Coordinates of C-alpha atoms and ligand atoms in Angstrom, one line a residue:
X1 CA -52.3 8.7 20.7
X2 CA -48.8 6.9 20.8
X3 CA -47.6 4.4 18.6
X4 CA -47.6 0.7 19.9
X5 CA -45.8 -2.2 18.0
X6 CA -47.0 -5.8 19.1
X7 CA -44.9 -8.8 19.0
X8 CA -46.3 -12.4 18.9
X9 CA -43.5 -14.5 20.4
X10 CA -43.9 -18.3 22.0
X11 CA -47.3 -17.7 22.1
X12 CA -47.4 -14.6 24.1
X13 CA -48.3 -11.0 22.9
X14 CA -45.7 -8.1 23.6
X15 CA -46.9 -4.3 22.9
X16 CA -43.4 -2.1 22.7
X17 CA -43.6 1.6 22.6
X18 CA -42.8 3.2 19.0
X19 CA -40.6 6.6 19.9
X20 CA -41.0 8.9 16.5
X21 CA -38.1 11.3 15.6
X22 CA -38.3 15.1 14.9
X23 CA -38.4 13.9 11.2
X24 CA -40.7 11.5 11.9
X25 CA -38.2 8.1 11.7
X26 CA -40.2 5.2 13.5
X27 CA -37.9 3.5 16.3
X28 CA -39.6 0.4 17.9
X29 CA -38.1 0.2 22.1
X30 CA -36.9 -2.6 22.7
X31 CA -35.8 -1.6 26.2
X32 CA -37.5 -4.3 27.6
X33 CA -37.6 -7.1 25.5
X34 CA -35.3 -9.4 27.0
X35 CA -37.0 -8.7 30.3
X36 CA -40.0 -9.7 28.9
X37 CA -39.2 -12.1 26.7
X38 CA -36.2 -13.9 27.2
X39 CA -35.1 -13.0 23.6
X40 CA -32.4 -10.7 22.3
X41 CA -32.7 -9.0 18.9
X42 CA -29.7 -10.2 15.8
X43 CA -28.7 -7.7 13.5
X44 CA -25.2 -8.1 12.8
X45 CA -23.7 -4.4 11.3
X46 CA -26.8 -2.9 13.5
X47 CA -28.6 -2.5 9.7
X48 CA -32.0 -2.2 11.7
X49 CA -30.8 -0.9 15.2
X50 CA -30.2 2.8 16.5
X51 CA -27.9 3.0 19.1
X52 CA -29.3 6.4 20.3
X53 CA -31.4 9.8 20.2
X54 CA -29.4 12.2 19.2
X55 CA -30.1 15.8 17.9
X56 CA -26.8 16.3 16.0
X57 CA -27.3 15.3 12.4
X58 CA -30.1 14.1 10.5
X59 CA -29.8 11.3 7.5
X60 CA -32.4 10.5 5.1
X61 CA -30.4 7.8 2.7
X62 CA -33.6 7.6 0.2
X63 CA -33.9 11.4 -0.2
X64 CA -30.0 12.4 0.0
X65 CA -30.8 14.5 2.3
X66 CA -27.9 15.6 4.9
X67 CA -28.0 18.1 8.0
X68 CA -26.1 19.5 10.8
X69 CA -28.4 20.5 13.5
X70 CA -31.1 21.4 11.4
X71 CA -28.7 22.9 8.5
X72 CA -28.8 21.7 5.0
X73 CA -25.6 20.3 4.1
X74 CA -25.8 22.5 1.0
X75 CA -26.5 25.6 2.6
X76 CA -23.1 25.2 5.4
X77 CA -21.1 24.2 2.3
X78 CA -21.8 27.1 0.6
X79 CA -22.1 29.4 3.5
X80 CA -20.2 28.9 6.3
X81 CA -16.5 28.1 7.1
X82 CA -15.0 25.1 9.2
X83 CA -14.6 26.4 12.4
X84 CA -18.0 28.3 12.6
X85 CA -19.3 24.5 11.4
X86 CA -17.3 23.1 14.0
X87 CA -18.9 25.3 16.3
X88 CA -22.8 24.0 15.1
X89 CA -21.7 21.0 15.1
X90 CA -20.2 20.7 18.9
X91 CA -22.4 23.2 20.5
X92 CA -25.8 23.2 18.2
X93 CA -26.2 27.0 17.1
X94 CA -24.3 29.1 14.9
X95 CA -21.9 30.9 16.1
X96 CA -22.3 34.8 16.4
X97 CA -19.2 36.6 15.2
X98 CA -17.3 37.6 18.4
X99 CA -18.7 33.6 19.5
X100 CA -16.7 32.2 16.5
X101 CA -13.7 34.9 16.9
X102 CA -13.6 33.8 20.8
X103 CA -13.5 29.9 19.6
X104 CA -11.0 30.8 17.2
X105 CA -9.1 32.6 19.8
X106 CA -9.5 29.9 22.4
X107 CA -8.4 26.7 20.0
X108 CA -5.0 29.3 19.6
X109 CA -4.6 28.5 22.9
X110 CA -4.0 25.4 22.6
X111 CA -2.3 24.7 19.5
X112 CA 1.6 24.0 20.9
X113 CA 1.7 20.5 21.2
X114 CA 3.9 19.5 24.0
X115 CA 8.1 19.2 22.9
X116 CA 7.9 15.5 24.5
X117 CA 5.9 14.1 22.1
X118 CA 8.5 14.5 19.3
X119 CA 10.5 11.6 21.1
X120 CA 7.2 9.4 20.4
X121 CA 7.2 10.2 16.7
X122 CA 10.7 9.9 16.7
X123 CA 10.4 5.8 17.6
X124 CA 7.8 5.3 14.3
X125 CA 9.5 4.3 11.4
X126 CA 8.9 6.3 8.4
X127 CA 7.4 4.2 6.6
X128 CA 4.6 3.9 9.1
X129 CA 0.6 4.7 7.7
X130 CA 0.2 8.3 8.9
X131 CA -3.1 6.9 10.4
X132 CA -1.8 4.4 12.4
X133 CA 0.8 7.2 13.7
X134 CA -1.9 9.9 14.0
X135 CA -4.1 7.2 16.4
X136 CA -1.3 6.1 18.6
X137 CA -0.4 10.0 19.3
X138 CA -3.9 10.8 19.7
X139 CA -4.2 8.1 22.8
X140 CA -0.8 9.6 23.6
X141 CA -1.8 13.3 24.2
X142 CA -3.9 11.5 27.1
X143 CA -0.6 11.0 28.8
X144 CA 0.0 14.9 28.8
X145 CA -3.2 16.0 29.3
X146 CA -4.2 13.3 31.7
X147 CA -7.3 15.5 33.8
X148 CA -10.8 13.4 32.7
X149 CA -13.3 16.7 31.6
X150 CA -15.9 16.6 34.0
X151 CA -18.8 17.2 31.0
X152 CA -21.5 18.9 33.3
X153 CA -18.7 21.6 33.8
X154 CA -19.5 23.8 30.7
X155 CA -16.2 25.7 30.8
X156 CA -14.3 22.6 31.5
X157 CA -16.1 21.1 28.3
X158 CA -15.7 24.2 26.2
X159 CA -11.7 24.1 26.9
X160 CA -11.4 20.3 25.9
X161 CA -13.1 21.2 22.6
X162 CA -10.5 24.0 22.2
X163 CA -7.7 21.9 23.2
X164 CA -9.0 18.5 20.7
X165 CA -9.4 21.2 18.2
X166 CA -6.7 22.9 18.3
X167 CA -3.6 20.4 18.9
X168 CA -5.4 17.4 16.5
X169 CA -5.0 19.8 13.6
X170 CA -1.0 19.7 14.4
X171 CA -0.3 15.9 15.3
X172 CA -2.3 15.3 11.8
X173 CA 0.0 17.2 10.0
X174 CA 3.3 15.7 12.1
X175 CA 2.4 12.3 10.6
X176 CA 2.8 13.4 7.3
X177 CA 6.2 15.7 8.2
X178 CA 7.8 12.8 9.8
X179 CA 6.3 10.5 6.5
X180 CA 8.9 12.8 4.6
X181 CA 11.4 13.6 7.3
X182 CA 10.7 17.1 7.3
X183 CA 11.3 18.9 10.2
X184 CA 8.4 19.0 12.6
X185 CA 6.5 22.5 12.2
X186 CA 4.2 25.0 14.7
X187 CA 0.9 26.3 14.1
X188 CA 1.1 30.3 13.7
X189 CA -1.7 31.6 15.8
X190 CA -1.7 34.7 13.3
X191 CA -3.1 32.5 10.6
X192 CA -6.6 30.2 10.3
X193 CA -7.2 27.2 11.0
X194 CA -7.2 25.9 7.5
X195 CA -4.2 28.2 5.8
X196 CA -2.6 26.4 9.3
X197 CA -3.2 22.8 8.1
X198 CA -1.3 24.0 5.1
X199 CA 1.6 25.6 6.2
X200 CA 2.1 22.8 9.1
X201 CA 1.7 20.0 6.4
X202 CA 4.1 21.8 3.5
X203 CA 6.4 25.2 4.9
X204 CA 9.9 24.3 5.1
X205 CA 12.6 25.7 7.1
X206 CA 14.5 26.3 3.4
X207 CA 12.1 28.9 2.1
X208 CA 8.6 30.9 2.2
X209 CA 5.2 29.5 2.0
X210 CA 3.2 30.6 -0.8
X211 CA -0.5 30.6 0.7
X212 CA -3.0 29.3 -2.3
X213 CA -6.4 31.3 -1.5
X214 CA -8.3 28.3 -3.8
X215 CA -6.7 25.3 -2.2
X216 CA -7.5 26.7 1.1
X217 CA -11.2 27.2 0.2
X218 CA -11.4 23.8 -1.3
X219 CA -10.0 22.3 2.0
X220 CA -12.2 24.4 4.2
X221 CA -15.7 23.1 2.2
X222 CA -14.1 19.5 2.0
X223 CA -13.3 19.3 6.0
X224 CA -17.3 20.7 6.1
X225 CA -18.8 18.5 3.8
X226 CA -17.0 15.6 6.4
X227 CA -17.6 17.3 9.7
X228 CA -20.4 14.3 10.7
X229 CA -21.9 11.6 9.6
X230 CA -24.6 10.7 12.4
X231 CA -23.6 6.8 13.8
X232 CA -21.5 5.8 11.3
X233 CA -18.5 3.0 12.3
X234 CA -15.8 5.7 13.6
X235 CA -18.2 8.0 15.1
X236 CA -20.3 4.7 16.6
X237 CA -16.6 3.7 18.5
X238 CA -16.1 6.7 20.1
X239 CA -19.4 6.4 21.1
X240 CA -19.2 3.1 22.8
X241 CA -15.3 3.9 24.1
X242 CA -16.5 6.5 25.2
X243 CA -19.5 4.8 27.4
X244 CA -17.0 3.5 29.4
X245 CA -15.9 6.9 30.6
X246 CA -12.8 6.5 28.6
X247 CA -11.3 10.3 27.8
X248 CA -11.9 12.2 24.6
X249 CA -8.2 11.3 23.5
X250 CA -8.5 7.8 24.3
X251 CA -11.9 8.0 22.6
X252 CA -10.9 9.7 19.5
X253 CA -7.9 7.8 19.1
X254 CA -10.4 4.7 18.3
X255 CA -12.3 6.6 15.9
X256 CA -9.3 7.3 14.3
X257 CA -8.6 3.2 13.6
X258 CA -12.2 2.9 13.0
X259 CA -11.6 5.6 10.0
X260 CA -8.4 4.0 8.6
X261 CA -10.5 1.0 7.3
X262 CA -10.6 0.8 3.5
X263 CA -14.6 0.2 3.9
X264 CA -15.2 3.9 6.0
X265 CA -12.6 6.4 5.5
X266 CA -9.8 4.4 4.2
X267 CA -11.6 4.3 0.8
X268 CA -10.9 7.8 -0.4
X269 CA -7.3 6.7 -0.8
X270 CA -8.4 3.1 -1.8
X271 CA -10.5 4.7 -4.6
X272 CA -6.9 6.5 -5.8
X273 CA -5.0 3.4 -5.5
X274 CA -7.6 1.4 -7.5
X275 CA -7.6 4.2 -10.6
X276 CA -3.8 4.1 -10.7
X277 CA -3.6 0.5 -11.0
X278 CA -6.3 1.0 -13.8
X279 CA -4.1 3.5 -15.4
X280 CA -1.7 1.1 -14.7
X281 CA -2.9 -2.0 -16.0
X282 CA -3.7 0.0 -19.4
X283 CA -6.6 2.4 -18.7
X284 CA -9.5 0.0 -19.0
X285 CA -12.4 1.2 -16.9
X286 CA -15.1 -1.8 -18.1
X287 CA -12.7 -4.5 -17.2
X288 CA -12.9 -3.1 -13.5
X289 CA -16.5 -2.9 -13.4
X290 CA -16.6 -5.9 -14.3
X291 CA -14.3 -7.6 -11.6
X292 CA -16.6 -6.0 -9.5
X293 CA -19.9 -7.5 -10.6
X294 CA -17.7 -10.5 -10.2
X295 CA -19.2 -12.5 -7.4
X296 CA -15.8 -15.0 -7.3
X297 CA -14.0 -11.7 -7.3
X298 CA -13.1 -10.1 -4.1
X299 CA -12.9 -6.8 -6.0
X300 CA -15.2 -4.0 -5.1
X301 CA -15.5 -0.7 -7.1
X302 CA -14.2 1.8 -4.1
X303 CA -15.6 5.0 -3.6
X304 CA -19.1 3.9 -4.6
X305 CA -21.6 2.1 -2.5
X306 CA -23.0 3.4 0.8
X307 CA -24.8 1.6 3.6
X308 CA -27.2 4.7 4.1
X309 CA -27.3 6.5 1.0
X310 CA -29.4 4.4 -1.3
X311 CA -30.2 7.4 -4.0
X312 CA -26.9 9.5 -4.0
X313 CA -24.9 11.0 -1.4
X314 CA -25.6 14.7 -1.2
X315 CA -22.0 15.2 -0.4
X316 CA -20.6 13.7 -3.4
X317 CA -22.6 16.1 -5.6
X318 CA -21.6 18.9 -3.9
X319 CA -17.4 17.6 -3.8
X320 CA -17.5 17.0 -7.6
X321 CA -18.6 20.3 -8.8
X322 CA -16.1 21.6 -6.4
X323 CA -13.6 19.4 -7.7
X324 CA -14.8 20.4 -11.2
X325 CA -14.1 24.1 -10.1
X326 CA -10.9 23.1 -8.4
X327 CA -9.3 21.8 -11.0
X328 CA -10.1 24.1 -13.8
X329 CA -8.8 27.2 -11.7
X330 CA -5.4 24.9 -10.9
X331 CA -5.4 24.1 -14.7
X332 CA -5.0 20.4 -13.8
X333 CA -5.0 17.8 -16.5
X334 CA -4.8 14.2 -14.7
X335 CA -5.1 11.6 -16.8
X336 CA -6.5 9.5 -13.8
X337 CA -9.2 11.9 -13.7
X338 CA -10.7 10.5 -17.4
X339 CA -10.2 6.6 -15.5
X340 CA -12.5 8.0 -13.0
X341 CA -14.9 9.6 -14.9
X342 CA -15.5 6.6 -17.4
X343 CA -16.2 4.6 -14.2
X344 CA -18.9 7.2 -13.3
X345 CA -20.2 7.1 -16.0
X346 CA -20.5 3.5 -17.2
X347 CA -21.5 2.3 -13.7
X348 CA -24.6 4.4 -13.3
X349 CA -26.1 2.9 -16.1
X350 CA -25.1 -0.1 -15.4
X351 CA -27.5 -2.6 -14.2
X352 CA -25.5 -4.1 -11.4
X353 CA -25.0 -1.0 -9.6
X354 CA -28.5 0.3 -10.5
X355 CA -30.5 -2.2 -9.1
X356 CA -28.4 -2.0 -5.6
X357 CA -28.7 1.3 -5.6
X358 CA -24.7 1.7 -6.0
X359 CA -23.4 5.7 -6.4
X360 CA -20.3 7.2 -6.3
X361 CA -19.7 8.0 -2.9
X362 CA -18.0 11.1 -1.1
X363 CA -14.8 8.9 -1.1
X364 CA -14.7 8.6 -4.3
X365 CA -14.4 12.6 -5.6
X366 CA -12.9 13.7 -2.4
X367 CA -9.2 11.4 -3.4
X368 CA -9.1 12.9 -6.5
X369 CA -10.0 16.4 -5.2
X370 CA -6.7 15.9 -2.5
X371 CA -4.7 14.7 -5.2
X372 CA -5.0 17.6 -7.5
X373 CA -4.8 20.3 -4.3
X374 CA -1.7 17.9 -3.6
X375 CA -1.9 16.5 -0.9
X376 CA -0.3 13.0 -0.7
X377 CA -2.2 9.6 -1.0
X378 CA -1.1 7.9 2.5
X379 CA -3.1 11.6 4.1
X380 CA -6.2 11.0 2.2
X381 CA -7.9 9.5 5.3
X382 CA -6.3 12.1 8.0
X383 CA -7.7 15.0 5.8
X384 CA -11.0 12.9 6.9
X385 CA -10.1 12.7 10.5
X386 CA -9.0 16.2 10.1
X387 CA -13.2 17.0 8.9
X388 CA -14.5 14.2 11.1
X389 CA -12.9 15.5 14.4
X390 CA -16.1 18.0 15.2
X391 CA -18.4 15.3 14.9
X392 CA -16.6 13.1 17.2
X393 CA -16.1 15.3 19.9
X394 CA -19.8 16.0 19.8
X395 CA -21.6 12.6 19.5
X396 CA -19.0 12.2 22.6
X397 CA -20.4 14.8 24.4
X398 CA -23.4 14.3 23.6
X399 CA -23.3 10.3 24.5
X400 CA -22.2 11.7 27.8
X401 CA -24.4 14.6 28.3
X402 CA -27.0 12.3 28.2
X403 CA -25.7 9.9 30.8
X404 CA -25.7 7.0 28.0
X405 CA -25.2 3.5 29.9
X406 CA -22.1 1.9 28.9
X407 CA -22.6 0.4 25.2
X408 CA -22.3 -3.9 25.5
X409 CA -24.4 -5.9 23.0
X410 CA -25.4 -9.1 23.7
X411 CA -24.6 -12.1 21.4
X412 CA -26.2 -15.7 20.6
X413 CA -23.5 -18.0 21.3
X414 CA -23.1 -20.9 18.8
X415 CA -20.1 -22.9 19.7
X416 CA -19.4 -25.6 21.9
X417 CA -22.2 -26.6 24.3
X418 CA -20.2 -27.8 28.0
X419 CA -17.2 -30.1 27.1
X420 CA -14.9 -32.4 29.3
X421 CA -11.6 -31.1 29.7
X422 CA -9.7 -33.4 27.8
X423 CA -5.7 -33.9 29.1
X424 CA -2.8 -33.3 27.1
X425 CA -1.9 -36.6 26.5
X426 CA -5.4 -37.6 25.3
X427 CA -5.4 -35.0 22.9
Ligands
CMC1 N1 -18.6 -2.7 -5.6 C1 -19.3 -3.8 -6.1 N2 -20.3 -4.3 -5.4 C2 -20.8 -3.7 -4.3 C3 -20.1 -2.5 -3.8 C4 -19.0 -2.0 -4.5 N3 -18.4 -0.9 -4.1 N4 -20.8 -2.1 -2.7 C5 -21.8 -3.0 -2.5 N5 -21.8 -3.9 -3.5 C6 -22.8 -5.0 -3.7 C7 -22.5 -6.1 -2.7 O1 -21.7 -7.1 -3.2 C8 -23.9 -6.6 -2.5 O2 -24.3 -7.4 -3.6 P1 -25.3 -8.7 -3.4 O3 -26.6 -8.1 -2.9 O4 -25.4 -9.2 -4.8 O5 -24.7 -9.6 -2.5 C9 -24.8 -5.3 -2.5 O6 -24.0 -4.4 -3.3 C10 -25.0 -4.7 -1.1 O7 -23.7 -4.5 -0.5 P2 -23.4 -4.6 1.1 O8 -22.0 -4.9 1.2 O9 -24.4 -5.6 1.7 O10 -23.8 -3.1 1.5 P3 -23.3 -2.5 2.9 O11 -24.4 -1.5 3.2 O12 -23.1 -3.5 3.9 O13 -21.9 -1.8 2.5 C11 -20.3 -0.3 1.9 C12 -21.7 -0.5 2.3 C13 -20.0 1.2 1.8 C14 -19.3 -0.9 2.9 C15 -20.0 -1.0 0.5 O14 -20.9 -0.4 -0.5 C16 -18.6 -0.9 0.0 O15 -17.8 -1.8 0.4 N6 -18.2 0.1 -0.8 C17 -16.8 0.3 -1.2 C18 -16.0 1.0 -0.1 C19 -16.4 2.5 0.1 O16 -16.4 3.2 -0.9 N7 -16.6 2.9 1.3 C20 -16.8 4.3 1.6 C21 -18.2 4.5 2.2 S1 -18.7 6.2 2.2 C22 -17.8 7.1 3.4 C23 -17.4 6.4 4.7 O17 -18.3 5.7 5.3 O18 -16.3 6.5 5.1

């Protein structure tokens, strides 16, 4: 027999339905309870409130347990490459080989990025966040691809994917060209995907490229290990702009701002800043950590922390022994990496963070993994985007698949009850 959950409200009895997940998760309906009851539900940052069903990824914050469509997190970051994760991720099996070597083939298709858009990047200043750039070109591809994707179409769908996939990868990497005031560069549809994000990002005009085999692995598992997060705060936006009917540009491009924040994706480059102003400041770690316990300080120990994960992020384990790896096969020697590791080390036996269940994050290895492959600070957060792009594009297909009504919370209001107007000269 079903589930039932009663509510005793104003003297009433409610019974709700409980709907139980494939992992057994219990989700009281509330579908009707305003209906019924005049009341709303308050749960500001939605700490107690899914937004949706969803068969994409499934989170289990006590266990640290990750998965793509069934797939241990592990397994595809051992296993598998970007694109054929991509491919899980978007469409919900794994790709068979011609399947992946026809997406491959298709994203090719797409990857010249309209000669028009150059004037757009041309009116940023340089000095402009490459996520802030990267956002307001994504909404901008909209204007050259304006044709909504009608999502029942499959083929229609399947070409939109292609296109996201395949002209994303090069506007991400323009940000950071015109960042340096390098000369903008093309994908080469005789290379990957990820030896693509490479050349586009460093090649120049003045000499040949030397392709790193272990950077390019490194990339490939750290764009996996990112791909999606179930209803986190960027993937939640496209979601909701997406409700609207709003196109998968315009969507994206919102996801993109939601990223940039220093609390979701902005913190692997917050986590970098914060060690070199340690390092700065004289190399010592404890005085940090304690700012951080701190409740008069504002300062928060980035990287670490996580509103799901509340035993260890299974994607942080993984990332630091690959940036272990990493950076004994680059012979790198990084001072800030001994600032980072004392942190690590002292925080998770320190009380503080133990008893709120604070661990180092997937933001907080993943900086100092792009710093030693070298990528620069300001693209920490696009190399998310970069990873997070899959997940997007499928919770937005999905949301829409699934004929989601339009996403519009309600609110208690607390100001003002009705005022008289008062007029300017009586104010
Ligand atoms: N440093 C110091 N104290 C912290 C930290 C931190 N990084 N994170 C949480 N706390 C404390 C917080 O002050 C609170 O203490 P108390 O109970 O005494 O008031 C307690 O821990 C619970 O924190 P919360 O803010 O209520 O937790 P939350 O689930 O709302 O926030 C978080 C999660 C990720 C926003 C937060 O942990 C944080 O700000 N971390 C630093 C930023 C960061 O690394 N973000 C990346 C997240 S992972 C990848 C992604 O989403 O992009």
């Amino acid at each position: 027999m079903s589930k039932t959950a009663i509510l005793e409200y104003d003297g009433k009895k409610y019974e709700f339905p409980v709907i139980v997940g494939s992992e057994n998760e219990p989700a009281i309906d509330i579908n009707k309870l305003r209906d019924l009851t005049g009341a709303i539900t308050l749960d500001p940052g939605y700490k107690n409130s899914g937004s949706c069903e969803s068969k994409i990824t499934f989170l289990d914050g006590e266990e640290g347990i990750l998965r793509y469509r069934g797939y241990a997190i592990e397994d595809l970051a051992a296993k598998a490459d970007f694109l054929e994760v991509a491919y899980l991720v978007i469409f919900g099996e794994l790709p068979t080989k011609e399947v992946l070597a026809q997406f491959e083939t298709d994203i090719r298709k797409y990857t010249l990025v309209n000669e028009e858009m150059k004037n757009i990047i041309d009116g940023f200043p340089k000095t402009a966040h490459p996520m802030g750039v990267l956002s307001s070109l994504t909404s901008a591809l909209t204007a050259f691809n304006p044709k909504v994707v009608n999502v029942d179409n499959e083929k229609e769908m399947y070409e939109a994917v292609c296109k996201t996939m395949g002209k994303f990868l090069v506007i991400a990497t323009w940000t950071y060209r015109k960042m340096m005031g390098y000369p903008l560069n093309y994908y080469d549809n005789t290379k990957g995907y990820v030896e693509n994000f490479m050349r586009l990002m460093f090649e120049l005009p003045t000499g040949p490229y030397a392709k790193n085999q272990v950077v390019i692995d490194a990339l490939d598992k750290l764009f996996i290990l990112h791909a999606d997060h179930e209803q986190n705060c960027s993937t939640s936006t496209v979601r909701i702009v997406g409700s609207s009917h709003a196109g998968l540009f315009a969507s994206i491009s919102a996801g993109v701002s939601a990223l940039w924040g220093p609390l979701h994706g902005g913190a692997n480059q917050a986590v970098l800043e914060m060690l070199e102003d340690i390092q700065k400041d004289g190399g010592d770690a404890d005085k940090y950590l304690a700012k951080a316990k701190d409740k008069e300080d504002p300062f928060r120990l980035m990287g670490f922390g996580h509103r799901v994960y509340k035993n260890f992020d299974p994607r942080a384990k993984i990332i630091k022994k690959a940036a272990d790896e990493v950076l004994a096969t680059l012979g790198v020697n990084d001072p800030i990496l001994q600032i980072a590791k004392k942190l690590e080390e002292s925080a998770l036996v320190d009380e503080y963070f133990v008893s709120r269940k604070l661990y180092p994050n997937v933001d907080f290895y993943s900086g100092i993994i792009y710093r030693a492959l070298g990528i620069p600070t300001e693209m920490f957060t696009v190399m998310f985007a970069i990873g997070r792009l899959p997940g997007w594009i499928a919770q937005w297909k999905e949301m829409r698949v699934n004929k989601e009504p339009i996403g519009r919370p309600r609110q208690i209001y607390t100001g003002y009850p009705l005022r008289d107007f008062v007029a300017m000269d009586k104010r």
